[in-house]
C-alpha cells in the first residue's frame, strides 16, 4: 500500500514539476528571479508559490482509511478523509528563494486553501505550511552567499516540513488510532516526494539562472564586439560612408530587420528592410528620435506611427543615442517587424551598446586631445628661443654698427637665417641630422662673431647618418649651455666636440667641452626641472630632455657627467630609424 502511494505521489509530483518547468520558460517568471527582493516582487513570489502549493494539493491523493482515491480536483474532504500531497513544495521553495516572509506568505495561501478543503489534514496544514515557509526562509539566511541554495541542501532542508506535518496531525487529533494509521501510511511517501520535489524544483531554477547568465555574457560580448568594430568608423567622423559601414555591421550582428544611423539632424545610412525606399540625407522627423537626442536616453516604440522612416513591415523600433563629450552625437535605430522581437535581452543590449559607444567616443576624443596637447607642447618647446641669446645678439649688433659695420651686417644676415631656419624646423616633430647641423652651424657662426673666436668647435658625424631624424633644436641648447656656462670663468680658448656615431643599432650623440664642468650638487637636477638661482634657469636643457623622452621614451633622456680631465659631457641616444620611436607625440 505504501509503495503504491509513493509511486502515485511521484507521478503527480512529476506532472506538477513539468508544469513548473514550463512556467520557468515564461519571461515574467525569469523577471521575478532578477534583481533584489522588494515588496512588490515579494508579493508576486508569495502568490506564485502559493498557487504552486495549491496545485500540489490538487495533485494529491485522497486517503480514506486504508483506501486512497487518485482523482484530481477534490473540492472538499469529509472529516475522516485526509490528503497526501506535494503542497509543501511551493512554501519551502518560496522560503528558500524569497526569504522567511515570502515563504510564510506562500504558506498562508496554501494553508488557508487546505483548511477550506477540510479533512484530517486541513487544520495541521493551516499551521504547518506557513511555518515551513518561515523556517525554510530563516535557514536560507545561512546560505546568503549563494544566489540560489544548492539542490542537495534544499533537499535536506525539505525533509523536515513533512515530519513537522505528521507531528501536527497527531497533536490536532490527539494521537487517535485513525491519525496514527494515517501517518503510518502517508508519512514516508510524503517525506520522499516533497524533499525530492523541492530539490528538482530548485535545480530547475538554477538552470534558468545559468541560462540567463550565459545569455547576458553572450550579449555583453556582442556589445563589446560591436562597440569595438564601430569605433574605427566613428573616429573618422560621421559621414555617409562611415555610417553606411556601421549600419551594415550592426544589421548583421544584431539580427534586426533594419538599421539606420543618424547624426543630430539627418539620417546618414539605412540598411535592411525597405532600403530602396529610403534616401540618405533625410531629416530626422519623428518625435521619439528627437526625444532620444534631447534626453540622451534609449527610446523604445511599438507603435508604427512613431517610427520614421515608415515601412509597412516595420512594427517596432529601439532608438539608441550615443554621445561624445557629454553631448548627443547621433542615433542608432534598430527596426523590428514585430514588437515581440524586442525582448529584455535586446533592451539590455541596447543600453550596453549606447554606453560602450559613448565611452569609446569619449576615450577617442580624450586620446586625440592628449595628442594635440602633446603636439602643441612639443612645438611650443621647439619654438622657444633663449631670450638671452636674442637680446645679447641684438646688443652685439648695436655695438658693432659703430665699431665694425661689416661684422654687424654679417651677424644680422646670420641671425635672419637662424630665425628663418628655426621657424621652418619647428613645424615638424622631427628633422634630419643634416638640417639640425646646418641650424647649429648658423648659431655657432653668430656666437663666434659675438665672442671674437674665443672658442672653437669640432663636429664629427659618421657617414650615412645625415638622414637620421632628430627633434629640431636639440643640439643648439646643449652647445649654448657649454658656451654660456662652461666657458664663463675660463681664460683660455674653449673647445666643443660634437660626436655622432652609430652604436648598437642606435645613434649615439655626445657633446663635450673643456669648460668648468657641472656643479656636483645641481648635476642631479639638470634636465629634470628648470633650475633657479643658478646663474641660468636650465630651461633649454629641460625642454630638450622632455622632448627626447616624450618622443623616444625614457632611455633617450639626456645624461650629464663631468670629465676626469676637466670639462663636461652631455650625451643621449635615439633610434636609428627615429620614425619608429615616435610613440608618444
PDB file of N, CA and C in Angstrom, residues 302-373:
ATOM      1  N   UNK A 302       6.625  50.754 -29.940  1.00  0.00           N
ATOM      2  CA  UNK A 302       5.959  49.625 -30.583  1.00  0.00           C
ATOM      3  C   UNK A 302       4.715  50.100 -31.334  1.00  0.00           C
ATOM      4  N   UNK A 303       4.760  51.395 -31.704  1.00  0.00           N
ATOM      5  CA  UNK A 303       3.654  51.977 -32.458  1.00  0.00           C
ATOM      6  C   UNK A 303       4.193  52.444 -33.810  1.00  0.00           C
ATOM      7  N   UNK A 304       3.557  51.970 -34.879  1.00  0.00           N
ATOM      8  CA  UNK A 304       4.054  52.240 -36.230  1.00  0.00           C
ATOM      9  C   UNK A 304       4.122  53.718 -36.553  1.00  0.00           C
ATOM     10  N   UNK A 305       3.131  54.488 -36.083  1.00  0.00           N
ATOM     11  CA  UNK A 305       3.078  55.901 -36.459  1.00  0.00           C
ATOM     12  C   UNK A 305       4.231  56.700 -35.868  1.00  0.00           C
ATOM     13  N   UNK A 306       4.906  56.167 -34.840  1.00  0.00           N
ATOM     14  CA  UNK A 306       6.032  56.879 -34.245  1.00  0.00           C
ATOM     15  C   UNK A 306       7.359  56.566 -34.934  1.00  0.00           C
ATOM     16  N   UNK A 307       7.333  55.617 -35.866  1.00  0.00           N
ATOM     17  CA  UNK A 307       8.581  55.153 -36.489  1.00  0.00           C
ATOM     18  C   UNK A 307       8.833  55.916 -37.781  1.00  0.00           C
ATOM     19  N   UNK A 308      10.053  56.412 -37.944  1.00  0.00           N
ATOM     20  CA  UNK A 308      10.461  57.100 -39.166  1.00  0.00           C
ATOM     21  C   UNK A 308      11.898  56.683 -39.475  1.00  0.00           C
ATOM     22  N   UNK A 309      12.167  56.232 -40.724  1.00  0.00           N
ATOM     23  CA  UNK A 309      11.288  56.173 -41.893  1.00  0.00           C
ATOM     24  C   UNK A 309      10.207  55.097 -41.740  1.00  0.00           C
ATOM     25  N   UNK A 310       9.037  55.334 -42.326  1.00  0.00           N
ATOM     26  CA  UNK A 310       7.933  54.389 -42.234  1.00  0.00           C
ATOM     27  C   UNK A 310       8.130  53.255 -43.233  1.00  0.00           C
ATOM     28  N   UNK A 311       7.669  52.071 -42.834  1.00  0.00           N
ATOM     29  CA  UNK A 311       7.640  50.932 -43.753  1.00  0.00           C
ATOM     30  C   UNK A 311       6.561  49.987 -43.256  1.00  0.00           C
ATOM     31  N   UNK A 312       5.836  49.392 -44.189  1.00  0.00           N
ATOM     32  CA  UNK A 312       4.671  48.582 -43.831  1.00  0.00           C
ATOM     33  C   UNK A 312       5.023  47.405 -42.931  1.00  0.00           C
ATOM     34  N   UNK A 313       6.218  46.819 -43.121  1.00  0.00           N
ATOM     35  CA  UNK A 313       6.564  45.612 -42.361  1.00  0.00           C
ATOM     36  C   UNK A 313       7.283  45.911 -41.048  1.00  0.00           C
ATOM     37  N   UNK A 314       7.551  47.172 -40.753  1.00  0.00           N
ATOM     38  CA  UNK A 314       8.236  47.543 -39.510  1.00  0.00           C
ATOM     39  C   UNK A 314       7.204  47.897 -38.455  1.00  0.00           C
ATOM     40  N   UNK A 315       7.264  47.203 -37.308  1.00  0.00           N
ATOM     41  CA  UNK A 315       6.260  47.437 -36.270  1.00  0.00           C
ATOM     42  C   UNK A 315       6.824  47.889 -34.941  1.00  0.00           C
ATOM     43  N   UNK A 316       8.149  47.946 -34.786  1.00  0.00           N
ATOM     44  CA  UNK A 316       8.743  48.367 -33.510  1.00  0.00           C
ATOM     45  C   UNK A 316      10.159  48.863 -33.770  1.00  0.00           C
ATOM     46  N   UNK A 317      10.641  49.670 -32.844  1.00  0.00           N
ATOM     47  CA  UNK A 317      11.985  50.246 -33.016  1.00  0.00           C
ATOM     48  C   UNK A 317      12.622  50.511 -31.669  1.00  0.00           C
ATOM     49  N   UNK A 318      13.958  50.396 -31.638  1.00  0.00           N
ATOM     50  CA  UNK A 318      14.763  50.792 -30.473  1.00  0.00           C
ATOM     51  C   UNK A 318      15.680  51.910 -30.945  1.00  0.00           C
ATOM     52  N   UNK A 319      15.558  53.075 -30.321  1.00  0.00           N
ATOM     53  CA  UNK A 319      16.363  54.245 -30.697  1.00  0.00           C
ATOM     54  C   UNK A 319      17.483  54.398 -29.674  1.00  0.00           C
ATOM     55  N   UNK A 320      18.726  54.249 -30.135  1.00  0.00           N
ATOM     56  CA  UNK A 320      19.888  54.259 -29.236  1.00  0.00           C
ATOM     57  C   UNK A 320      20.706  55.527 -29.487  1.00  0.00           C
ATOM     58  N   UNK A 321      20.717  56.468 -28.545  1.00  0.00           N
ATOM     59  CA  UNK A 321      21.577  57.646 -28.723  1.00  0.00           C
ATOM     60  C   UNK A 321      23.013  57.339 -28.299  1.00  0.00           C
ATOM     61  N   UNK A 322      23.979  57.948 -28.951  1.00  0.00           N
ATOM     62  CA  UNK A 322      25.358  57.867 -28.489  1.00  0.00           C
ATOM     63  C   UNK A 322      25.906  59.280 -28.369  1.00  0.00           C
ATOM     64  N   UNK A 323      26.786  59.465 -27.398  1.00  0.00           N
ATOM     65  CA  UNK A 323      27.242  60.806 -27.031  1.00  0.00           C
ATOM     66  C   UNK A 323      28.746  60.927 -27.206  1.00  0.00           C
ATOM     67  N   UNK A 324      29.175  62.159 -27.341  1.00  0.00           N
ATOM     68  CA  UNK A 324      30.596  62.483 -27.395  1.00  0.00           C
ATOM     69  C   UNK A 324      30.804  63.778 -26.627  1.00  0.00           C
ATOM     70  N   UNK A 325      31.660  63.733 -25.622  1.00  0.00           N
ATOM     71  CA  UNK A 325      31.892  64.916 -24.802  1.00  0.00           C
ATOM     72  C   UNK A 325      30.660  65.347 -24.036  1.00  0.00           C
ATOM     73  N   UNK A 326      29.788  64.382 -23.690  1.00  0.00           N
ATOM     74  CA  UNK A 326      28.591  64.707 -22.921  1.00  0.00           C
ATOM     75  C   UNK A 326      27.422  65.196 -23.743  1.00  0.00           C
ATOM     76  N   UNK A 327      27.612  65.397 -25.042  1.00  0.00           N
ATOM     77  CA  UNK A 327      26.538  65.867 -25.922  1.00  0.00           C
ATOM     78  C   UNK A 327      26.168  64.765 -26.911  1.00  0.00           C
ATOM     79  N   UNK A 328      24.866  64.707 -27.251  1.00  0.00           N
ATOM     80  CA  UNK A 328      24.403  63.704 -28.204  1.00  0.00           C
ATOM     81  C   UNK A 328      25.091  63.906 -29.545  1.00  0.00           C
ATOM     82  N   UNK A 329      25.640  62.818 -30.105  1.00  0.00           N
ATOM     83  CA  UNK A 329      26.352  62.897 -31.382  1.00  0.00           C
ATOM     84  C   UNK A 329      25.566  62.252 -32.513  1.00  0.00           C
ATOM     85  N   UNK A 330      24.608  61.402 -32.187  1.00  0.00           N
ATOM     86  CA  UNK A 330      23.832  60.742 -33.224  1.00  0.00           C
ATOM     87  C   UNK A 330      22.990  59.632 -32.651  1.00  0.00           C
ATOM     88  N   UNK A 331      22.335  58.883 -33.543  1.00  0.00           N
ATOM     89  CA  UNK A 331      21.436  57.801 -33.152  1.00  0.00           C
ATOM     90  C   UNK A 331      21.743  56.540 -33.946  1.00  0.00           C
ATOM     91  N   UNK A 332      21.524  55.410 -33.295  1.00  0.00           N
ATOM     92  CA  UNK A 332      21.476  54.121 -33.978  1.00  0.00           C
ATOM     93  C   UNK A 332      20.054  53.607 -33.803  1.00  0.00           C
ATOM     94  N   UNK A 333      19.363  53.396 -34.911  1.00  0.00           N
ATOM     95  CA  UNK A 333      17.969  52.957 -34.858  1.00  0.00           C
ATOM     96  C   UNK A 333      17.876  51.499 -35.300  1.00  0.00           C
ATOM     97  N   UNK A 334      17.307  50.676 -34.442  1.00  0.00           N
ATOM     98  CA  UNK A 334      17.110  49.265 -34.742  1.00  0.00           C
ATOM     99  C   UNK A 334      15.623  49.036 -34.982  1.00  0.00           C
ATOM    100  N   UNK A 335      15.285  48.531 -36.160  1.00  0.00           N
ATOM    101  CA  UNK A 335      13.887  48.310 -36.530  1.00  0.00           C
ATOM    102  C   UNK A 335      13.569  46.815 -36.540  1.00  0.00           C
ATOM    103  N   UNK A 336      12.364  46.486 -36.034  1.00  0.00           N
ATOM    104  CA  UNK A 336      11.913  45.100 -35.973  1.00  0.00           C
ATOM    105  C   UNK A 336      10.512  44.997 -36.570  1.00  0.00           C
ATOM    106  N   UNK A 337      10.215  43.843 -37.170  1.00  0.00           N
ATOM    107  CA  UNK A 337       8.905  43.649 -37.776  1.00  0.00           C
ATOM    108  C   UNK A 337       7.825  43.465 -36.729  1.00  0.00           C
ATOM    109  N   UNK A 338       8.174  42.836 -35.601  1.00  0.00           N
ATOM    110  CA  UNK A 338       7.176  42.579 -34.559  1.00  0.00           C
ATOM    111  C   UNK A 338       7.659  43.121 -33.223  1.00  0.00           C
ATOM    112  N   UNK A 339       6.759  43.710 -32.426  1.00  0.00           N
ATOM    113  CA  UNK A 339       7.143  44.174 -31.082  1.00  0.00           C
ATOM    114  C   UNK A 339       7.662  43.039 -30.209  1.00  0.00           C
ATOM    115  N   UNK A 340       7.235  41.794 -30.489  1.00  0.00           N
ATOM    116  CA  UNK A 340       7.686  40.663 -29.678  1.00  0.00           C
ATOM    117  C   UNK A 340       9.174  40.386 -29.839  1.00  0.00           C
ATOM    118  N   UNK A 341       9.770  40.934 -30.901  1.00  0.00           N
ATOM    119  CA  UNK A 341      11.209  40.739 -31.107  1.00  0.00           C
ATOM    120  C   UNK A 341      12.055  41.572 -30.145  1.00  0.00           C
ATOM    121  N   UNK A 342      11.445  42.576 -29.530  1.00  0.00           N
ATOM    122  CA  UNK A 342      12.186  43.403 -28.570  1.00  0.00           C
ATOM    123  C   UNK A 342      11.989  42.798 -27.188  1.00  0.00           C
ATOM    124  N   UNK A 343      12.890  41.906 -26.822  1.00  0.00           N
ATOM    125  CA  UNK A 343      12.855  41.244 -25.526  1.00  0.00           C
ATOM    126  C   UNK A 343      13.714  42.026 -24.526  1.00  0.00           C
ATOM    127  N   UNK A 344      13.637  41.676 -23.246  1.00  0.00           N
ATOM    128  CA  UNK A 344      14.523  42.330 -22.272  1.00  0.00           C
ATOM    129  C   UNK A 344      15.995  42.228 -22.646  1.00  0.00           C
ATOM    130  N   UNK A 345      16.354  41.112 -23.330  1.00  0.00           N
ATOM    131  CA  UNK A 345      17.751  40.949 -23.748  1.00  0.00           C
ATOM    132  C   UNK A 345      18.140  42.038 -24.738  1.00  0.00           C
ATOM    133  N   UNK A 346      17.252  42.324 -25.706  1.00  0.00           N
ATOM    134  CA  UNK A 346      17.527  43.385 -26.688  1.00  0.00           C
ATOM    135  C   UNK A 346      17.606  44.750 -26.010  1.00  0.00           C
ATOM    136  N   UNK A 347      16.749  44.982 -25.029  1.00  0.00           N
ATOM    137  CA  UNK A 347      16.777  46.268 -24.317  1.00  0.00           C
ATOM    138  C   UNK A 347      18.087  46.428 -23.553  1.00  0.00           C
ATOM    139  N   UNK A 348      18.496  45.351 -22.862  1.00  0.00           N
ATOM    140  CA  UNK A 348      19.759  45.414 -22.115  1.00  0.00           C
ATOM    141  C   UNK A 348      20.937  45.608 -23.060  1.00  0.00           C
ATOM    142  N   UNK A 349      20.903  44.924 -24.215  1.00  0.00           N
ATOM    143  CA  UNK A 349      21.975  45.076 -25.196  1.00  0.00           C
ATOM    144  C   UNK A 349      22.037  46.508 -25.716  1.00  0.00           C
ATOM    145  N   UNK A 350      20.869  47.094 -25.970  1.00  0.00           N
ATOM    146  CA  UNK A 350      20.822  48.472 -26.466  1.00  0.00           C
ATOM    147  C   UNK A 350      21.431  49.434 -25.445  1.00  0.00           C
ATOM    148  N   UNK A 351      21.097  49.245 -24.169  1.00  0.00           N
ATOM    149  CA  UNK A 351      21.643  50.124 -23.125  1.00  0.00           C
ATOM    150  C   UNK A 351      23.161  49.973 -23.040  1.00  0.00           C
ATOM    151  N   UNK A 352      23.613  48.725 -23.066  1.00  0.00           N
ATOM    152  CA  UNK A 352      25.058  48.499 -23.005  1.00  0.00           C
ATOM    153  C   UNK A 352      25.774  49.064 -24.211  1.00  0.00           C
ATOM    154  N   UNK A 353      25.170  48.912 -25.380  1.00  0.00           N
ATOM    155  CA  UNK A 353      25.782  49.415 -26.610  1.00  0.00           C
ATOM    156  C   UNK A 353      25.876  50.937 -26.590  1.00  0.00           C
ATOM    157  N   UNK A 354      24.826  51.581 -26.107  1.00  0.00           N
ATOM    158  CA  UNK A 354      24.835  53.045 -26.022  1.00  0.00           C
ATOM    159  C   UNK A 354      25.963  53.540 -25.122  1.00  0.00           C
ATOM    160  N   UNK A 355      26.098  52.914 -23.961  1.00  0.00           N
ATOM    161  CA  UNK A 355      27.145  53.337 -23.023  1.00  0.00           C
ATOM    162  C   UNK A 355      28.530  53.037 -23.575  1.00  0.00           C
ATOM    163  N   UNK A 356      28.698  51.853 -24.156  1.00  0.00           N
ATOM    164  CA  UNK A 356      30.017  51.469 -24.653  1.00  0.00           C
ATOM    165  C   UNK A 356      30.481  52.380 -25.782  1.00  0.00           C
ATOM    166  N   UNK A 357      29.578  52.657 -26.734  1.00  0.00           N
ATOM    167  CA  UNK A 357      29.965  53.515 -27.853  1.00  0.00           C
ATOM    168  C   UNK A 357      30.273  54.925 -27.353  1.00  0.00           C
ATOM    169  N   UNK A 358      29.468  55.421 -26.409  1.00  0.00           N
ATOM    170  CA  UNK A 358      29.717  56.763 -25.856  1.00  0.00           C
ATOM    171  C   UNK A 358      31.050  56.812 -25.129  1.00  0.00           C
ATOM    172  N   UNK A 359      31.333  55.761 -24.348  1.00  0.00           N
ATOM    173  CA  UNK A 359      32.613  55.712 -23.626  1.00  0.00           C
ATOM    174  C   UNK A 359      33.776  55.644 -24.613  1.00  0.00           C
ATOM    175  N   UNK A 360      33.622  54.804 -25.653  1.00  0.00           N
ATOM    176  CA  UNK A 360      34.673  54.686 -26.653  1.00  0.00           C
ATOM    177  C   UNK A 360      34.923  56.012 -27.360  1.00  0.00           C
ATOM    178  N   UNK A 361      33.843  56.725 -27.668  1.00  0.00           N
ATOM    179  CA  UNK A 361      33.991  58.031 -28.319  1.00  0.00           C
ATOM    180  C   UNK A 361      34.694  59.020 -27.402  1.00  0.00           C
ATOM    181  N   UNK A 362      34.324  59.017 -26.109  1.00  0.00           N
ATOM    182  CA  UNK A 362      34.973  59.921 -25.161  1.00  0.00           C
ATOM    183  C   UNK A 362      36.453  59.590 -25.019  1.00  0.00           C
ATOM    184  N   UNK A 363      36.768  58.284 -24.987  1.00  0.00           N
ATOM    185  CA  UNK A 363      38.171  57.882 -24.896  1.00  0.00           C
ATOM    186  C   UNK A 363      38.947  58.295 -26.143  1.00  0.00           C
ATOM    187  N   UNK A 364      38.293  58.130 -27.304  1.00  0.00           N
ATOM    188  CA  UNK A 364      38.955  58.535 -28.551  1.00  0.00           C
ATOM    189  C   UNK A 364      39.181  60.038 -28.573  1.00  0.00           C
ATOM    190  N   UNK A 365      38.178  60.802 -28.103  1.00  0.00           N
ATOM    191  CA  UNK A 365      38.330  62.257 -28.053  1.00  0.00           C
ATOM    192  C   UNK A 365      39.429  62.651 -27.070  1.00  0.00           C
ATOM    193  N   UNK A 366      39.458  61.969 -25.909  1.00  0.00           N
ATOM    194  CA  UNK A 366      40.489  62.272 -24.915  1.00  0.00           C
ATOM    195  C   UNK A 366      41.882  61.975 -25.467  1.00  0.00           C
ATOM    196  N   UNK A 367      41.996  60.851 -26.188  1.00  0.00           N
ATOM    197  CA  UNK A 367      43.284  60.496 -26.791  1.00  0.00           C
ATOM    198  C   UNK A 367      43.698  61.518 -27.844  1.00  0.00           C
ATOM    199  N   UNK A 368      42.717  61.928 -28.648  1.00  0.00           N
ATOM    200  CA  UNK A 368      43.023  62.927 -29.679  1.00  0.00           C
ATOM    201  C   UNK A 368      43.446  64.248 -29.043  1.00  0.00           C
ATOM    202  N   UNK A 369      42.726  64.665 -27.996  1.00  0.00           N
ATOM    203  CA  UNK A 369      43.086  65.903 -27.310  1.00  0.00           C
ATOM    204  C   UNK A 369      44.462  65.795 -26.662  1.00  0.00           C
ATOM    205  N   UNK A 370      44.721  64.596 -26.085  1.00  0.00           N
ATOM    206  CA  UNK A 370      46.033  64.405 -25.458  1.00  0.00           C
ATOM    207  C   UNK A 370      47.143  64.531 -26.488  1.00  0.00           C
ATOM    208  N   UNK A 371      46.916  63.949 -27.666  1.00  0.00           N
ATOM    209  CA  UNK A 371      47.919  64.046 -28.718  1.00  0.00           C
ATOM    210  C   UNK A 371      48.085  65.480 -29.198  1.00  0.00           C
ATOM    211  N   UNK A 372      46.956  66.190 -29.335  1.00  0.00           N
ATOM    212  CA  UNK A 372      47.047  67.582 -29.780  1.00  0.00           C
ATOM    213  C   UNK A 372      47.773  68.441 -28.748  1.00  0.00           C
ATOM    214  N   UNK A 373      47.456  68.216 -27.472  1.00  0.00           N
ATOM    215  CA  UNK A 373      48.122  68.974 -26.405  1.00  0.00           C
ATOM    216  C   UNK A 373      49.614  68.667 -26.395  1.00  0.00           C
TER     217      UNK A 373
END
